[in-house]
């Protein structure tokens, strides 16, 4: 059998993945598992999905040759401009796909979790578009530190519910969303925000995000006369923008995949979110994957200056890419990321999300050859992070 | 014969109580178990606290967070239980999530259970097929009974499959929802209890989630073999401490 890094028919990537869920969730997850591929590849679904991505999200997102950045690092760097999408990040590719899925499953009520609020905003947006009830769970602590996104969600008509359990951040918001789904098994669809959670979520979200690398293929063909780069670089929180940027190249070993994680204040500082390095095999939110935990198996709270990267787990696809060494994993500290964010702003006139700044920071440590073609997934724009940049650089 | 199977043969409705190990205080575990047995409880579920208990409502979440703050770990729980069979003879079941058990090592965990005299496990986030393919042989090697959950949404085929791989009892979750106390059950529950009762399953059923008092205990055990109380008992411990466990148990059993 041909080696593949895609999910297998049982919902696993190597030994990672699966659906480790309480029986109360089984009917919901099973319904989705049985139907997601059929629904996604229906002609009418594809048509509506593509139309919305084009007219509403603004796709295709440009593939931009970053000349001054390339000159500085003496290599060829293309930026995949997911920051130009409606709502400012790649997250909306997934929420558009899932809201169409929810409609076809006959669901009327949408729930979601959010950390920094990006996925919450992207979900509230598509719910407004489709006239669906929307409830977003958000950790009590995140609600207080991400006020503008909370206001955006409210303005879009969503109800934001505080997760008050555990550490009151993203992982607890996810727990609350799952508990809501347990209590509302019939009318509700859970729009999960990354390639995490029980099968089929990681695969479904990856397929919706795959539009990123589908576009890279023809865009590179136009610009370089070949459809693949030498390296694809993306930051990894849960792993959805990386999954989308890697997707078409997962089994194409000519392409080196580089996943960038947040080292926070340093990998071994005790304040980090470098899940692949610090994590152990276990179960989080219904998926077997690598996650940060104590020796006794209690899940710990990660830290990163970027709210979108501080998830204690990582999607099972990425756990497998790490374990099998198919992808290169690099971790970047807060300081390195912030510096790289400022550099891109001044070299190319693009203010990136701090998540993306982590990916950009690798050019200072990881050297590339002059004639190598690199695509870096610019997952989001920095508007939401202005306050953090202002505080950090005393602007 | 496993103590659970023996207990299930008794000609009575069984009362099982769940509590979180290491709650209210780290060293309360053994005392709570002993008092529950003395008060006439038939079976005990010892909750192994987890940081992210997906299937639990606010009461059990809070007790788990407290127990972890108190310092509870798998290691400490087994240490506390090491002489439990010198004083307690009713069946003991550990209820916990899969991640802490995986970190301990599934086989090592099962071995420890056997050594201290735990009779079975309830692991809400362990999928039926993973148990069947990966763990069933280990559980059986150490004589442990694994208990599966069913809910009002579980299909008839799946219930029959779960019945076929169970060898103790089936944990019947009373309604769609996480753990938490209710004051009474409605028609939907009654219909569901009847439907399952009429399926002639090989394993007896014990109802859990939402049982809190004599009324819900009686309703739940009309057709089923027994019922499990968790959140209501945790609330009792939170408000009254560990001194009046018998008062709680008597009120559920309708004595006085
Ligand atoms: C701009 C941006 N990039 C990356 C991420 C990380 O998520 P993922 O790893 O799923 O792409 C987020 C999450 O909020 C984000 O907003």
XYZ file of C-alpha atoms and ligand atoms in Angstrom:
667
model
C 0.000 0.000 0.000
C 1.167 3.501 -0.786
C 2.324 5.403 2.246
C -0.070 8.200 3.127
C -0.252 10.906 5.740
C -3.978 11.309 5.278
C -6.529 9.870 7.653
C -7.302 6.157 7.317
C -10.785 4.670 7.078
C -10.930 4.210 10.861
C -10.228 7.869 11.544
C -6.566 7.557 12.520
C -3.319 9.184 11.406
C -0.833 6.486 12.373
C -1.749 5.821 15.999
C -3.288 9.278 16.508
C -6.877 10.399 16.049
C -9.965 8.249 16.565
C -13.063 9.280 18.469
C -12.593 8.979 22.237
C -15.975 10.323 23.202
C -18.567 9.554 25.842
C -21.476 7.451 24.605
C -23.723 10.521 24.947
C -21.903 12.063 21.967
C -21.780 8.930 19.865
C -24.991 9.500 17.846
C -23.974 13.054 16.866
C -20.431 12.193 15.920
C -21.493 9.003 14.164
C -24.118 10.863 12.126
C -21.453 13.302 11.004
C -18.948 10.533 10.292
C -21.368 8.633 8.114
C -22.411 11.658 6.115
C -19.621 14.217 5.908
C -17.898 12.932 2.790
C -21.102 12.298 0.882
C -22.392 15.762 1.719
C -19.096 17.544 1.034
C -18.687 16.044 -2.404
C -22.267 16.553 -3.555
C -22.257 18.816 -6.566
C -24.647 21.319 -5.017
C -22.520 21.529 -1.875
C -19.315 22.132 -3.787
C -21.014 24.746 -5.897
C -22.358 26.669 -2.927
C -19.095 26.326 -0.973
C -16.982 27.622 -3.857
C -19.386 30.425 -4.630
C -19.320 31.677 -1.041
C -15.544 31.393 -0.837
C -15.312 33.525 -3.955
C -18.015 36.140 -3.447
C -18.177 36.358 0.335
C -14.704 35.437 1.581
C -12.869 36.975 -1.380
C -10.984 33.907 -2.610
C -8.697 33.016 -4.208
C -6.366 34.672 -1.763
C -3.295 36.073 -3.549
C 0.048 34.310 -3.561
C 2.395 37.232 -3.161
C 6.101 37.177 -3.940
C 7.724 38.996 -1.023
C 10.664 40.594 -2.765
C 12.264 42.547 0.056
C 11.824 39.725 2.557
C 13.317 37.305 0.015
C 16.252 39.625 -0.605
C 16.943 39.920 3.103
C 17.073 36.152 3.629
C 18.532 35.396 0.218
C 15.849 32.948 -0.889
C 12.461 33.006 -2.671
C 9.535 33.591 -0.344
C 5.884 33.610 -1.377
C 3.204 34.643 1.087
C -0.205 32.983 0.872
C -2.470 35.847 1.838
C -5.119 34.281 4.109
C -5.032 37.568 6.009
C -7.038 39.109 3.183
C -10.021 36.804 3.754
C -13.226 38.236 5.168
C -12.854 38.327 8.991
C -9.079 38.436 8.640
C -7.845 34.868 8.817
C -8.070 31.360 7.365
C -10.631 30.362 10.002
C -13.568 31.382 7.814
C -12.802 28.695 5.175
C -13.793 26.124 7.773
C -16.810 27.925 9.193
C -18.287 28.425 5.703
C -17.879 24.712 5.040
C -19.320 23.663 8.378
C -22.333 25.957 8.285
C -23.268 24.441 4.911
C -22.743 21.002 6.429
C -24.963 21.914 9.408
C -27.733 23.095 7.090
C -27.672 19.873 5.130
C -27.758 17.852 8.353
C -30.920 19.743 9.250
C -29.426 21.461 12.301
C -30.797 24.792 13.495
C -28.508 25.723 16.353
C -24.743 26.279 16.168
C -22.238 26.095 19.002
C -18.519 26.851 18.886
C -15.533 27.361 21.180
C -13.074 30.169 20.856
C -9.808 31.228 22.460
C -8.724 34.582 21.076
C -12.092 35.022 19.446
C -11.036 34.566 15.796
C -12.925 31.334 15.317
C -15.819 32.711 17.361
C -16.044 35.720 15.064
C -15.782 33.525 11.947
C -18.592 31.316 13.304
C -20.806 34.232 14.358
C -20.280 35.674 10.869
C -21.518 32.617 8.973
C -24.401 32.168 11.417
C -25.514 35.725 10.690
C -25.166 35.003 6.989
C -27.356 31.904 7.249
C -29.736 33.147 9.926
C -28.796 30.470 12.470
C -28.775 30.670 16.251
C -25.160 30.924 17.462
C -23.671 30.283 20.889
C -19.945 30.730 21.396
C -18.196 29.389 24.487
C -15.196 31.370 25.610
C -13.078 31.071 28.733
C -13.874 33.677 31.353
C -10.250 34.832 31.317
C -10.185 35.143 27.513
C -13.418 37.162 27.554
C -11.721 39.788 29.644
C -8.528 39.903 27.563
C -10.169 39.822 24.102
C -12.866 42.460 24.494
C -12.975 43.662 20.839
C -13.696 40.165 19.500
C -16.360 39.616 22.175
C -18.008 42.826 20.979
C -17.754 41.684 17.327
C -19.482 38.399 18.096
C -22.262 40.189 19.955
C -22.692 42.674 17.134
C -23.034 39.727 14.745
C -25.872 38.416 16.886
C -24.095 35.584 18.698
C -24.445 34.797 22.372
C -21.075 34.566 24.122
C -21.127 32.213 27.109
C -18.352 32.258 29.679
C -16.624 28.960 30.451
C -16.020 29.136 34.170
C -14.595 25.684 34.813
C -10.978 24.526 35.102
C -8.455 27.060 33.837
C -11.198 29.190 32.176
C -9.451 29.387 28.793
C -9.667 27.684 25.373
C -9.540 24.069 26.560
C -12.339 24.727 29.033
C -14.396 26.574 26.412
C -14.023 23.437 24.273
C -15.161 21.256 27.194
C -18.217 23.473 27.657
C -19.089 23.327 23.961
C -18.845 19.525 24.081
C -21.064 19.442 27.199
C -23.587 21.648 25.422
C -23.600 19.191 22.519
C -24.153 16.296 24.936
C -27.187 18.118 26.334
C -28.558 19.114 22.888
C -27.934 16.067 20.752
C -30.621 16.553 18.117
C -30.840 20.110 16.777
C -27.273 21.325 17.329
C -24.116 21.258 15.219
C -20.759 21.931 16.840
C -18.454 23.973 14.591
C -15.059 23.098 15.958
C -12.342 25.640 15.126
C -9.324 23.582 14.190
C -8.199 20.126 13.075
C -8.834 18.781 16.568
C -11.585 16.825 18.318
C -12.980 13.382 17.519
C -12.918 11.904 14.018
C -14.279 13.066 11.557
C -13.544 16.635 12.675
C -9.781 16.740 12.005
C -10.282 15.340 8.522
C -13.348 17.442 7.740
C -11.717 20.697 8.841
C -8.532 19.806 6.922
C -10.593 19.222 3.760
C -12.291 22.604 4.113
C -8.935 24.306 4.657
C -7.377 22.362 1.766
C -8.533 25.145 -0.535
C -5.353 26.951 0.592
C -2.976 24.434 -0.985
C -5.292 23.789 -3.948
C -4.844 27.445 -4.839
C -1.106 27.392 -4.116
C -0.731 24.633 -6.714
C -2.122 26.595 -9.643
C -0.777 29.916 -8.432
C 2.765 28.513 -8.263
C 2.277 26.867 -11.633
C 1.507 30.291 -13.075
C 4.399 32.025 -11.377
C 7.111 29.381 -11.332
C 6.053 26.864 -13.925
C 5.706 24.111 -11.326
C 2.921 23.358 -8.912
C 4.925 22.601 -5.782
C 7.338 24.570 -3.605
C 10.420 23.207 -1.850
C 9.095 24.208 1.559
C 5.703 25.085 3.020
C 5.778 26.925 6.330
C 2.833 27.438 8.681
C 2.253 28.162 12.345
C 0.467 25.508 14.410
C -1.986 26.038 17.243
C -4.527 23.280 16.725
C -3.144 22.963 13.225
C -5.858 24.032 10.769
C -4.023 26.627 8.701
C -1.026 24.299 8.485
C -3.284 21.391 7.524
C -4.758 23.495 4.727
C -1.383 24.677 3.451
C 0.131 21.162 3.645
C -2.890 19.241 2.416
C -2.103 18.815 -1.296
C 1.540 18.098 -0.501
C 1.159 15.670 2.398
C 2.148 12.670 0.297
C 4.494 14.573 -2.029
C 7.889 14.060 -0.447
C 9.513 16.601 -2.767
C 7.911 19.191 -0.519
C 9.367 19.816 2.924
C 6.682 20.691 5.468
C 7.610 23.038 8.307
C 5.319 23.444 11.309
C 6.062 26.299 13.677
C 4.924 26.119 17.283
C 4.937 28.731 20.017
C 7.760 28.329 22.512
C 6.346 31.139 24.672
C 9.064 32.313 27.019
C 11.258 29.371 26.028
C 10.558 25.663 25.560
C 11.705 24.700 29.030
C 10.613 27.875 30.803
C 7.397 26.281 32.037
C 5.553 28.897 29.982
C 5.320 27.426 26.525
C 2.906 25.975 24.000
C 5.344 23.795 22.050
C 3.038 20.792 22.130
C 4.979 18.406 19.906
C 8.165 18.752 21.959
C 6.567 18.953 25.404
C 3.501 16.800 24.816
C 2.882 13.128 25.537
C 0.554 10.689 23.833
C -2.908 10.940 25.360
C -6.520 11.962 24.890
C -7.808 15.513 24.634
C -11.255 16.596 23.428
C -11.993 13.185 22.009
C -8.796 12.721 20.041
C -5.710 10.639 20.687
C -2.786 12.955 20.094
C 0.165 14.701 21.709
C -0.827 16.982 24.546
C 0.769 18.872 27.380
C 0.010 17.183 30.661
C 1.383 16.253 34.057
C 2.903 12.836 34.730
C -0.437 11.929 36.303
C -2.309 12.706 33.077
C -3.872 16.034 34.030
C -3.966 18.458 31.113
C -1.894 21.580 31.712
C -2.325 25.166 30.633
C 0.022 26.289 27.863
C 1.336 29.799 27.436
C 2.066 31.941 24.370
C 1.853 35.658 23.699
C -0.443 34.681 20.828
C -3.842 33.557 22.026
C -4.388 31.450 18.891
C -1.430 29.162 19.581
C -1.923 28.340 23.240
C -3.827 25.086 22.900
C -2.451 22.217 25.047
C -2.917 19.669 22.258
C -2.274 19.551 18.551
C -4.352 17.940 15.818
C -3.741 14.202 15.283
C -2.521 14.797 11.701
C 0.290 16.957 13.084
C 1.080 14.529 15.904
C 1.614 11.949 13.181
C 3.640 14.325 10.977
C 5.865 14.940 13.996
C 6.119 11.329 15.075
C 6.834 10.046 11.570
C 9.268 12.942 10.940
C 7.382 13.823 7.739
C 7.308 17.462 8.889
C 9.998 19.559 10.489
C 8.856 21.124 13.783
C 10.397 24.376 14.974
C 9.471 26.409 18.041
C 9.673 30.177 18.224
C 9.604 32.353 21.346
C 7.383 35.374 22.008
C 10.297 37.742 21.437
C 11.376 36.156 18.148
C 7.794 36.259 16.865
C 7.213 39.876 17.812
C 10.426 40.945 16.090
C 9.461 39.069 12.925
C 5.999 40.654 12.937
C 7.527 44.104 13.028
C 9.993 43.157 10.307
C 7.271 41.996 7.889
C 5.313 45.168 8.543
C 8.275 47.307 7.565
C 9.637 45.212 4.702
C 6.369 44.372 2.970
C 3.700 46.662 4.400
C 1.764 43.745 5.914
C 0.979 43.602 9.631
C 0.573 39.897 10.436
C -1.365 38.196 13.212
C 1.015 37.240 16.028
C 0.283 33.563 15.307
C 1.647 34.085 11.795
C 4.602 36.072 13.135
C 5.808 32.819 14.681
C 6.052 31.261 11.226
C 7.849 34.350 9.894
C 10.435 34.198 12.656
C 12.036 31.034 11.374
C 14.045 32.884 8.730
C 16.381 34.060 11.463
C 17.267 30.542 12.552
C 16.524 28.226 9.646
C 18.562 28.897 6.513
C 17.257 28.243 2.998
C 19.051 28.052 -0.329
C 18.987 30.922 -2.772
C 17.021 29.098 -5.454
C 14.582 27.342 -3.141
C 10.910 28.204 -3.416
C 9.174 28.744 -0.113
C 5.483 29.291 0.542
C 4.636 30.716 3.935
C 0.998 30.655 4.951
C 0.118 34.135 6.159
C -2.747 32.828 8.272
C -4.137 36.129 9.541
C -3.813 39.862 9.846
C -2.623 41.753 12.872
C -5.538 44.108 13.512
C -6.747 41.977 16.411
C -3.240 42.070 17.904
C -2.566 45.781 17.725
C -2.821 46.221 21.475
C -0.309 43.465 22.071
C 2.086 44.951 19.505
C 1.577 48.427 21.027
C 2.321 47.198 24.544
C 5.295 45.162 23.422
C 6.998 47.801 21.284
C 5.746 50.769 23.352
C 4.412 52.238 20.081
C -16.844 -14.740 41.127
C -16.393 -10.992 40.773
C -18.068 -9.087 43.645
C -20.109 -7.082 41.128
C -21.692 -10.206 39.627
C -22.377 -11.569 43.103
C -24.061 -8.353 44.140
C -26.189 -8.295 40.995
C -27.642 -11.691 41.956
C -29.100 -10.357 45.194
C -32.865 -10.078 45.127
C -33.129 -6.329 45.715
C -32.807 -2.957 44.021
C -29.214 -1.763 44.312
C -28.078 1.651 45.439
C -24.701 2.678 44.126
C -23.001 5.895 45.176
C -20.386 7.886 43.274
C -17.974 10.210 45.003
C -14.739 11.888 43.956
C -11.611 10.408 45.520
C -9.732 12.933 47.633
C -12.832 15.044 48.244
C -13.623 17.032 50.375
C -10.114 16.410 51.765
C -7.327 14.328 50.305
C -7.513 11.676 53.011
C -11.309 11.338 53.160
C -11.410 8.591 50.506
C -11.262 5.532 52.769
C -13.538 6.963 55.452
C -16.223 7.849 52.900
C -16.113 4.337 51.432
C -16.378 2.710 54.883
C -19.270 4.950 55.936
C -21.141 4.326 52.694
C -20.929 0.580 53.231
C -22.026 0.897 56.869
C -24.993 3.022 55.763
C -26.269 0.214 53.556
C -25.007 1.227 50.117
C -24.605 -1.748 47.752
C -21.793 -0.579 45.509
C -19.415 2.370 45.247
C -17.960 4.266 42.318
C -14.735 5.933 43.236
C -14.184 8.917 40.954
C -10.605 9.382 39.816
C -10.426 13.142 39.321
C -9.487 14.551 35.898
C -8.719 18.108 34.826
C -11.122 17.952 31.865
C -14.149 15.806 32.754
C -16.209 16.143 29.552
C -19.185 14.086 30.652
C -19.632 15.785 34.000
C -21.783 18.674 35.086
C -20.724 21.526 37.391
C -20.968 19.625 40.710
C -18.601 16.804 39.802
C -16.327 19.198 37.873
C -15.938 21.308 40.996
C -15.244 18.309 43.231
C -12.649 17.044 40.737
C -10.910 20.412 40.605
C -10.875 20.479 44.427
C -9.555 16.911 44.667
C -6.743 17.727 42.246
C -5.907 20.838 44.253
C -5.851 18.598 47.323
C -3.139 16.617 45.544
C -5.016 13.510 44.413
C -3.269 11.306 41.808
C -3.708 7.720 40.585
C -0.661 6.743 42.634
C -2.073 8.233 45.824
C -5.504 6.693 45.250
C -4.019 3.196 45.001
C -1.948 3.869 48.108
C -5.087 4.950 49.995
C -6.953 1.838 48.837
C -4.208 -0.625 49.641
C -5.903 -2.034 52.761
C -9.496 -1.325 51.751
C -10.419 -5.013 51.498
C -9.625 -5.467 55.194
C -12.644 -3.339 56.077
C -14.948 -3.163 53.063
C -16.641 -6.020 51.204
C -19.097 -4.399 48.747
C -18.082 -3.992 45.090
C -15.806 -1.050 44.282
C -15.578 0.468 40.833
C -13.202 3.174 39.671
C -14.822 5.741 37.406
C -12.412 7.954 35.541
C -11.306 9.277 32.168
C -8.923 7.450 29.891
C -6.038 9.935 29.789
C -4.840 9.561 33.407
C -5.098 5.770 33.056
C -3.064 5.830 29.835
C -0.339 7.819 31.545
C -0.278 5.313 34.390
C -0.232 2.543 31.801
C -3.455 0.631 31.139
C -2.015 -2.716 32.136
C -0.290 -1.318 35.237
C -3.550 0.374 36.189
C -5.512 -2.860 35.844
C -2.911 -4.772 37.828
C -3.144 -2.218 40.656
C -6.938 -2.450 40.627
C -6.707 -6.198 41.089
C -4.094 -5.880 43.844
C -6.131 -3.472 45.962
C -9.431 -5.223 45.266
C -11.198 -2.929 42.816
C -13.761 -4.932 40.842
C -14.487 -2.887 37.773
C -14.008 0.282 35.773
C -16.234 2.873 34.165
C -14.366 4.978 31.599
C -16.838 7.256 29.844
C -14.490 8.354 27.072
C -13.188 4.908 26.151
C -14.788 3.912 22.837
C -16.460 0.526 22.703
C -14.331 -0.611 19.738
C -11.046 0.485 21.333
C -11.954 -1.555 24.428
C -12.956 -4.492 22.301
C -9.777 -4.462 20.169
C -7.094 -3.221 22.553
C -8.056 -3.561 26.187
C -10.622 -6.309 26.704
C -7.974 -9.026 27.036
C -6.091 -7.000 29.666
C -9.238 -6.277 31.684
C -10.163 -9.943 31.619
C -6.656 -11.056 32.603
C -7.043 -9.054 35.834
C -10.652 -10.087 36.402
C -12.005 -6.576 35.961
C -15.478 -5.799 34.747
C -15.812 -2.914 32.327
C -19.074 -1.034 32.410
C -20.422 0.690 29.280
C -22.899 3.534 29.081
C -26.052 3.725 26.992
C -28.256 6.793 26.550
C -31.784 7.511 25.297
C -30.188 8.137 21.871
C -28.296 4.832 21.667
C -29.670 2.704 18.853
C -31.132 -0.719 19.534
C -28.391 -2.460 17.512
C -25.700 -0.717 19.450
C -27.334 -1.549 22.772
C -27.376 -5.211 21.744
C -23.686 -5.052 20.775
C -22.785 -3.370 24.059
C -24.807 -6.019 25.906
C -22.878 -8.739 24.078
C -19.451 -7.466 25.193
C -20.487 -6.534 28.750
C -20.098 -8.943 31.631
C -21.460 -7.029 34.607
C -24.108 -4.392 34.168
C -25.036 -1.669 31.709
C -24.914 1.912 32.905
C -28.087 3.545 31.665
C -27.671 7.302 31.391
C -31.103 8.696 32.272
C -31.301 11.581 29.821
C -29.354 13.626 27.300
C -27.003 15.656 29.437
C -23.965 15.624 31.657
C -24.007 14.403 35.256
C -26.137 16.423 37.636
C -28.972 16.055 40.128
C -32.638 16.250 39.106
C -35.683 16.274 41.362
C -37.911 14.111 39.217
C -38.114 12.306 35.901
C -40.650 13.042 33.198
C -42.519 10.874 30.713
C -39.606 10.669 28.292
C -37.488 8.969 30.941
C -40.304 6.622 31.965
C -40.754 5.537 28.333
C -37.021 5.041 27.925
C -36.749 3.033 31.168
C -39.623 0.835 29.952
C -38.169 0.428 26.465
C -34.819 -0.786 27.797
C -36.487 -2.885 30.489
C -38.411 -4.715 27.777
C -35.354 -5.520 25.654
C -34.475 -8.605 27.747
C -30.794 -7.794 27.830
C -28.411 -10.340 29.307
C -26.828 -7.713 31.576
C -28.876 -5.974 34.252
C -29.124 -2.193 33.956
C -28.285 0.416 36.540
C -29.538 3.941 35.961
C -27.360 6.974 36.542
C -27.265 10.762 35.943
C -29.975 12.814 37.580
C -30.837 10.502 40.503
C -30.927 12.563 43.681
C -33.525 11.386 46.210
C -35.991 8.676 47.190
C -38.437 9.657 44.445
C -35.961 9.523 41.551
C -34.369 6.375 42.986
C -37.750 4.621 43.049
C -38.702 5.789 39.555
C -35.360 4.730 38.118
C -35.404 1.279 39.689
C -38.962 0.431 38.714
C -37.627 -1.619 35.794
C -33.858 -1.353 36.281
C -31.774 -3.326 38.775
C -30.436 -0.294 40.557
C -29.475 3.337 40.436
C -26.367 5.438 40.894
C -26.255 8.744 42.742
C -23.331 11.094 42.193
C -23.857 14.849 42.162
C -26.499 14.827 44.926
C -24.099 12.963 47.210
C -21.213 15.310 46.349
C -23.485 18.230 47.224
C -24.244 16.542 50.543
C -20.505 16.210 51.250
C -19.957 19.834 50.272
C -22.631 21.165 52.608
C -22.555 18.666 55.478
C -19.063 17.219 55.369
C -18.352 13.533 55.905
C -20.073 13.040 59.263
C -23.688 12.438 58.204
C -23.345 10.074 55.267
C -25.915 7.721 56.813
C -28.552 10.488 56.897
C -28.163 10.944 53.155
C -28.298 7.231 52.374
C -31.335 6.666 54.636
C -33.258 9.446 52.960
C -32.607 7.963 49.518
C -33.657 4.505 50.665
C -36.776 5.990 52.250
C -35.866 4.812 55.720
C -37.422 7.438 58.026
C -4.372 34.045 12.409
C -4.310 32.716 13.071
N -3.345 31.857 12.726
C -3.240 30.638 13.313
C -4.098 30.250 14.319
C -3.876 28.910 14.948
O -4.853 27.967 14.652
P -4.554 26.770 13.645
O -3.321 26.104 14.104
O -5.753 25.907 13.747
O -4.394 27.329 12.294
C -5.142 31.113 14.722
C -6.080 30.731 15.785
O -6.866 31.478 16.296
C -5.240 32.386 14.072
O -6.212 33.241 14.421
